[in-house]
PDB file of C-alpha atoms in Angstrom:
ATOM      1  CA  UNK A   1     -81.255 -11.718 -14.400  1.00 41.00           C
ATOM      2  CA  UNK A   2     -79.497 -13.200 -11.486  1.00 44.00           C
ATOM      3  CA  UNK A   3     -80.960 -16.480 -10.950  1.00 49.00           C
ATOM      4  CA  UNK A   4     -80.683 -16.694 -14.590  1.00 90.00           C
ATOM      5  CA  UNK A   5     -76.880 -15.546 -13.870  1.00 96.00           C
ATOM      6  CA  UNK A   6     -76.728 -18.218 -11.240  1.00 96.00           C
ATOM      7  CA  UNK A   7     -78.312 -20.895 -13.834  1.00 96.00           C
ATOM      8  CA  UNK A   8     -76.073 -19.922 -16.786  1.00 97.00           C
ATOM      9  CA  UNK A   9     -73.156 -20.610 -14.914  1.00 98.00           C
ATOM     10  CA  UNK A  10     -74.401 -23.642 -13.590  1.00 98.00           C
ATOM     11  CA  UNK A  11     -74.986 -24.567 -17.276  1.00 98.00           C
ATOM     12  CA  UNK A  12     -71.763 -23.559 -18.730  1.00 98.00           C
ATOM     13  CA  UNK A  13     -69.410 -24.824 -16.171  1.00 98.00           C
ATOM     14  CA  UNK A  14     -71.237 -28.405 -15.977  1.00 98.00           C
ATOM     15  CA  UNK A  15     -70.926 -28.538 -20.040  1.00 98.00           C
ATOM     16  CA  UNK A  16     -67.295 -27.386 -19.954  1.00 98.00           C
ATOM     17  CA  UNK A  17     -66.836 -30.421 -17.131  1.00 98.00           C
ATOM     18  CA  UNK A  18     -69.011 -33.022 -19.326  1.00 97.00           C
ATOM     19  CA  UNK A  19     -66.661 -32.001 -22.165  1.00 97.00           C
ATOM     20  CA  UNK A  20     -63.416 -32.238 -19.994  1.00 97.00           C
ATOM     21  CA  UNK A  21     -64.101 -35.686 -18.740  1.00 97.00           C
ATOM     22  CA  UNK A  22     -64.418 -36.918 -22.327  1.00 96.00           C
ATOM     23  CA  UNK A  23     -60.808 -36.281 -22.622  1.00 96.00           C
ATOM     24  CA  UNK A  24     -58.561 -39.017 -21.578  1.00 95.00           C
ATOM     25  CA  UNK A  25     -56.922 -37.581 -18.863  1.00 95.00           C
ATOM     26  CA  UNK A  26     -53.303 -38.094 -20.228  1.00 94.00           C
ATOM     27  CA  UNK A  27     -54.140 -35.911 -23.212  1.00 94.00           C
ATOM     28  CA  UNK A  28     -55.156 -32.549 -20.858  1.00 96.00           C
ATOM     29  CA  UNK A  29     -51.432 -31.515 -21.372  1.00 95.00           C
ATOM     30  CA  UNK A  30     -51.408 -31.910 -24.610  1.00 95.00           C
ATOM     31  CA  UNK A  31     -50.844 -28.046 -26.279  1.00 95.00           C
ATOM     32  CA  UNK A  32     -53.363 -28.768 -29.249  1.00 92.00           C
ATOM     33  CA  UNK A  33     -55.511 -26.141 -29.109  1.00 93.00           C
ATOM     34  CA  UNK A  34     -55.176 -22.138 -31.001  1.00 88.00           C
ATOM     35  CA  UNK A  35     -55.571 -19.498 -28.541  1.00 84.00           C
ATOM     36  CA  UNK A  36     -54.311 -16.021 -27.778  1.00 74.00           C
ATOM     37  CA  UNK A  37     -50.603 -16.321 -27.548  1.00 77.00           C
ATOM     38  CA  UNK A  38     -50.269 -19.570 -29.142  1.00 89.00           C
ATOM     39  CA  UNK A  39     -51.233 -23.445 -28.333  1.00 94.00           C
ATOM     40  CA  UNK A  40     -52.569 -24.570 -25.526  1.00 96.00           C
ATOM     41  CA  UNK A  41     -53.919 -27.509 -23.849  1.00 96.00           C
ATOM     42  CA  UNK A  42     -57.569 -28.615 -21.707  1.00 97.00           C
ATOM     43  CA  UNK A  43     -55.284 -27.932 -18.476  1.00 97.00           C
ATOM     44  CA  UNK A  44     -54.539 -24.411 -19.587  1.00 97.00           C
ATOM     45  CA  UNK A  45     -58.074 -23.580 -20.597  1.00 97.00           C
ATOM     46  CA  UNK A  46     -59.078 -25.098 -17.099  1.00 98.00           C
ATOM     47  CA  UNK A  47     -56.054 -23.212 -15.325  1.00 97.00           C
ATOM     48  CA  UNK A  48     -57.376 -19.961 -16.946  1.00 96.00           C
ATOM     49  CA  UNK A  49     -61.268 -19.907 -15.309  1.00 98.00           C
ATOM     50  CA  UNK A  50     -59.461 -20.685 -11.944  1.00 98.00           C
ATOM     51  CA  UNK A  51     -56.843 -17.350 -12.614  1.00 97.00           C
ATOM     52  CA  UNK A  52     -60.067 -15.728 -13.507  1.00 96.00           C
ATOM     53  CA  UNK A  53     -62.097 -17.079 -10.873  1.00 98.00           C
ATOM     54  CA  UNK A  54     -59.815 -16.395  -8.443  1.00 97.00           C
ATOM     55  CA  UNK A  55     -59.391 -12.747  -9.416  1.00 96.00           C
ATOM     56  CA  UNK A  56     -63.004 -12.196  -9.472  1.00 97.00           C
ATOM     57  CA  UNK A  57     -63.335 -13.577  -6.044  1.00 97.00           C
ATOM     58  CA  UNK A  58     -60.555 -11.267  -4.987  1.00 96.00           C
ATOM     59  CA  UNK A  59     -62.032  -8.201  -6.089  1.00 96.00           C
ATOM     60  CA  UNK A  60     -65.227  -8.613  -4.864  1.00 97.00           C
ATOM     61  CA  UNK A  61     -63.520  -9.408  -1.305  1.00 96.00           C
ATOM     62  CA  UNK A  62     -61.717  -6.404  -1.682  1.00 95.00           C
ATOM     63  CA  UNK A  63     -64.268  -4.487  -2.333  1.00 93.00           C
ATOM     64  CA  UNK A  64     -66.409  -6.435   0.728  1.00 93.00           C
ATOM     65  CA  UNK A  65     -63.843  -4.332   2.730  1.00 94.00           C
ATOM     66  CA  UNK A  66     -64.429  -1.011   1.235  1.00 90.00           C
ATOM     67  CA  UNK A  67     -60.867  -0.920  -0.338  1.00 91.00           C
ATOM     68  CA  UNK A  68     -59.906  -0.910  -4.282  1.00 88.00           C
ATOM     69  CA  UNK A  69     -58.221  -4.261  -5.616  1.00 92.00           C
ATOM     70  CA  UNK A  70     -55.386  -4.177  -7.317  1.00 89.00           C
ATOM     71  CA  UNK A  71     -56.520  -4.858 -10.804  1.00 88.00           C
ATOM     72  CA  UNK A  72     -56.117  -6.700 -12.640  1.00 89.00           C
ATOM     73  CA  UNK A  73     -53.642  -7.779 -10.139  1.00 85.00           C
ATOM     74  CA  UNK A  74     -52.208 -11.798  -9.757  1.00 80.00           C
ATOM     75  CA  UNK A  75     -48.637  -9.674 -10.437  1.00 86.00           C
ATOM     76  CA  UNK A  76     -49.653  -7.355 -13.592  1.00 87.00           C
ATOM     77  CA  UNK A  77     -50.434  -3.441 -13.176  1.00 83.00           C
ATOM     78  CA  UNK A  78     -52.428  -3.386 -16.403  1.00 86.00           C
ATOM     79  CA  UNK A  79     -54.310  -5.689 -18.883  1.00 85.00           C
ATOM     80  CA  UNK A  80     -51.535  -8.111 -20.606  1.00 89.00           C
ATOM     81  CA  UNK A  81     -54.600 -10.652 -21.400  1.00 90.00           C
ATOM     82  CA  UNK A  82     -51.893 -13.106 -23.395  1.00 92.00           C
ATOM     83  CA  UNK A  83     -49.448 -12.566 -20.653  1.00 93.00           C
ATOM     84  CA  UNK A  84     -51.687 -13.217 -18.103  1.00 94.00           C
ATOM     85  CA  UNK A  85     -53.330 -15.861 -19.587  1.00 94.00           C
ATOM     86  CA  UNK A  86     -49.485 -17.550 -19.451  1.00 93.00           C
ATOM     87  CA  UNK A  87     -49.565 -16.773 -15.556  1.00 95.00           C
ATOM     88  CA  UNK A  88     -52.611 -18.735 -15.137  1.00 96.00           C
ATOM     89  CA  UNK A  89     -51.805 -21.726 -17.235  1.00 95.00           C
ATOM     90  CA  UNK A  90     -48.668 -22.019 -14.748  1.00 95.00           C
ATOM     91  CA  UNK A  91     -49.625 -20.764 -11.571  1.00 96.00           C
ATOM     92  CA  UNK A  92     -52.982 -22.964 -11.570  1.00 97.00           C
ATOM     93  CA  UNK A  93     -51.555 -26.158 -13.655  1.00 93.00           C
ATOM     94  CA  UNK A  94     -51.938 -29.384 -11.002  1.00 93.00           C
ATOM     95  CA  UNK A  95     -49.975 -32.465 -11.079  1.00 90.00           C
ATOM     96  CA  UNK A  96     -53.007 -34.382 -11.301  1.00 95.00           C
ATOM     97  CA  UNK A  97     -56.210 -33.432 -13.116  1.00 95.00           C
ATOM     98  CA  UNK A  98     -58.622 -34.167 -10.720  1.00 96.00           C
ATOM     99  CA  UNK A  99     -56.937 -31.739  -8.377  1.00 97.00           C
ATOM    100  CA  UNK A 100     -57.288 -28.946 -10.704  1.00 98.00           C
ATOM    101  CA  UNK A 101     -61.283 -29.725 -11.504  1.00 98.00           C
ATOM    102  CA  UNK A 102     -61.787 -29.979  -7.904  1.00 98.00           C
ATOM    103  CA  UNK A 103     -60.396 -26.204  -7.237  1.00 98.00           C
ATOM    104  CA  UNK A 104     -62.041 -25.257 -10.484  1.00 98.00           C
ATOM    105  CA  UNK A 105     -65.174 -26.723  -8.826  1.00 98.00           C
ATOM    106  CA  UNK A 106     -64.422 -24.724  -5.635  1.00 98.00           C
ATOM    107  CA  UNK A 107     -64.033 -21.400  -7.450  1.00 98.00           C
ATOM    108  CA  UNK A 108     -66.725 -21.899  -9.198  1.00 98.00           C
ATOM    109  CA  UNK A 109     -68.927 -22.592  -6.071  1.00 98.00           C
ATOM    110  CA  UNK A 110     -67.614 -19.769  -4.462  1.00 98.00           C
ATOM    111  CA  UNK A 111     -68.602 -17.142  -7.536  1.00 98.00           C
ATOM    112  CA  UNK A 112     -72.089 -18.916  -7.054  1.00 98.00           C
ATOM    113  CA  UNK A 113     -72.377 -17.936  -3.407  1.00 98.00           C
ATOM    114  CA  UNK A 114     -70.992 -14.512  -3.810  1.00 98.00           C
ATOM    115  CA  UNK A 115     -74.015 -14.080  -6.702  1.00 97.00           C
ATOM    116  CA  UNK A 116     -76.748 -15.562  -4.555  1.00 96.00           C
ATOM    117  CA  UNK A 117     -75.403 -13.616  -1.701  1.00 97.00           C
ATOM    118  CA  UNK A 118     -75.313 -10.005  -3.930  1.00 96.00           C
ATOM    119  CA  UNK A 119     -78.819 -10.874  -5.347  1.00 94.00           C
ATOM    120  CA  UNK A 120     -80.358 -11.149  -1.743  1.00 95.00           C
ATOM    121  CA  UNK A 121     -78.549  -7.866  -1.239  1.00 94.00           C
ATOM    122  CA  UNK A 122     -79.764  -6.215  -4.080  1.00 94.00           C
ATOM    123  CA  UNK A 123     -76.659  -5.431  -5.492  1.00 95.00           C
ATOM    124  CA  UNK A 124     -75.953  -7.733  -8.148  1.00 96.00           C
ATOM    125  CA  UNK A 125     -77.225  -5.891 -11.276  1.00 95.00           C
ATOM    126  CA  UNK A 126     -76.913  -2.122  -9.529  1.00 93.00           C
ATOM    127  CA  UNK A 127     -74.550  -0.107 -11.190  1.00 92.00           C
ATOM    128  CA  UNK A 128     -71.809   1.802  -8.960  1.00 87.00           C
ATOM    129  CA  UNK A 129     -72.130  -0.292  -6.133  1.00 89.00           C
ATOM    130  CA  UNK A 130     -69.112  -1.597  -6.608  1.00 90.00           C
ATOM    131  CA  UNK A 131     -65.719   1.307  -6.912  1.00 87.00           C
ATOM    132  CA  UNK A 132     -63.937  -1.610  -8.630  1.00 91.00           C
ATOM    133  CA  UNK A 133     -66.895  -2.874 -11.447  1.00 91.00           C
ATOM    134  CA  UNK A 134     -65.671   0.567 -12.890  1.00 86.00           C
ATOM    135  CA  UNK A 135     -63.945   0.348 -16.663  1.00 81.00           C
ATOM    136  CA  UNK A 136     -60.851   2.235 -17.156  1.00 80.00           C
ATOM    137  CA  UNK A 137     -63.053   4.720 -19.577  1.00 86.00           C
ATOM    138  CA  UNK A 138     -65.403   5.430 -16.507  1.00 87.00           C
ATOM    139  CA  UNK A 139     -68.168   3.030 -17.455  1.00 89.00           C
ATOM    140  CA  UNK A 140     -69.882   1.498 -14.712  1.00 92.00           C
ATOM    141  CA  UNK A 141     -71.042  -1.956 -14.971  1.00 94.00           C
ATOM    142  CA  UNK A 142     -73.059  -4.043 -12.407  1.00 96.00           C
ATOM    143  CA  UNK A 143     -71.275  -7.071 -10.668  1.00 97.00           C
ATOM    144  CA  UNK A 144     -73.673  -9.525 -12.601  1.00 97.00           C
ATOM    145  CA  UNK A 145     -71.952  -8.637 -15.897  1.00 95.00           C
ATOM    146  CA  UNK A 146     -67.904  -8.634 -13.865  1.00 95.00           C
ATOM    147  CA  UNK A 147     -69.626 -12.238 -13.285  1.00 97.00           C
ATOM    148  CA  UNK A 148     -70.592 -13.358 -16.472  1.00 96.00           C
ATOM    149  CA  UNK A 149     -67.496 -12.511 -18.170  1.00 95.00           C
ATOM    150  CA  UNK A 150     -65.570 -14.116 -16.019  1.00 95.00           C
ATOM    151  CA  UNK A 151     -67.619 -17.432 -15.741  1.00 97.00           C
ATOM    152  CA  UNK A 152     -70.280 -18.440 -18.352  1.00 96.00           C
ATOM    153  CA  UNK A 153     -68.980 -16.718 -20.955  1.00 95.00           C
ATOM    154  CA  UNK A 154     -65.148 -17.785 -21.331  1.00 96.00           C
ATOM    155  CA  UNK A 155     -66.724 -21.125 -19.877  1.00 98.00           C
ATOM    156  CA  UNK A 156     -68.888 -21.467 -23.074  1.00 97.00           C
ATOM    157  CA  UNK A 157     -65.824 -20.609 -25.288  1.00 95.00           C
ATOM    158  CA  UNK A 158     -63.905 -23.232 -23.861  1.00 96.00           C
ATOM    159  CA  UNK A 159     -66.030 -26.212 -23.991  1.00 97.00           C
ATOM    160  CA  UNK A 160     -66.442 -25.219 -27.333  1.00 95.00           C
ATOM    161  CA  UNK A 161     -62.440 -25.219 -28.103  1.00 93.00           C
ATOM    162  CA  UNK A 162     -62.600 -28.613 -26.909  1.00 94.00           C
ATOM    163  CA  UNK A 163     -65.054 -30.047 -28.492  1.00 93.00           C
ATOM    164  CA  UNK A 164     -64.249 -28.892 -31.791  1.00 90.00           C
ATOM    165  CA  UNK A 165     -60.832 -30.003 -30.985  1.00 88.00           C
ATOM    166  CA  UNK A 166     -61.622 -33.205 -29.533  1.00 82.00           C
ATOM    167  CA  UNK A 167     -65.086 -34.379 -29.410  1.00 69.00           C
TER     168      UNK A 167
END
């Protein structure tokens, strides 16, 4: 599964990018798209893989040093998805578009080593290796799937926004 992991994220996050770079850049602030908690633009969709991103990489860091992340954390104490979603789309919004692809690219790079990394390890797909890959009902999943939903999944759904916005 993981170098399949490794490869669907690869795929997903260079179609999102091939999508994005069809946009003229002075349209990525443009609010045109229907999401959870209302319009938003390519910047926010980009903005909210680097809030996710970013969390992901936090947790796992967290958990490198045998302590439990504050989840979801990034300021919240429980699962507001359309309120966070807000956070991200300011906190990670760049002046200039090329910054924000290039720390999108960065996260992205980073989740990539932290897979290859857990794979070698053997702990990507083991269950309860990880305190904090635990679901408020007690379910356990595997960092590969904390991964996927957090990268080729919600990269998937927005290149597909996008496009059927824009392309």
């Amino acid at each position: 599964m993981s170098c399949s992991l490794v490869e669907d994220i690869q795929k997903a996050y260079r179609r999102l990018v091939e999508v994005v770079d069809k946009i003229p850049v002075s349209k990525r602030q443009n609010k045109e798209m229907e999401a959870a908690g209302g319009r938003v633009s390519v910047a926010d969709l980009i903005a909210y893989q680097i809030g996710w991103g970013t969390c992901l990489i936090r947790w796992y860091e967290t958990g490198l040093r045998g302590e439990s992340p504050e989840m979801p954390g990034e300021g919240f104490s429980k699962w507001d998805y359309v309120a966070i979603a807000k956070d991200f789309y300011q906190k990670y919004l760049y002046d200039a578009s090329s910054q924000q692809m290039a720390v999108f690219e960065k996260v992205v790079f980073r989740i990539l080593d932290i897979v290859r990394k857990e794979e070698l390890n053997g702990h990507l797909d083991q269950e309860g290796v990880w305190s904090w890959c635990t679901l408020p009902s007690g379910k356990k999943w595997p960092l590969s799937k904390w991964v996927r939903v957090n990268t080729a999944s919600p990269y998937k759904r927005a290149a597909s926004l996008i496009k059927d916005r824009y392309v």
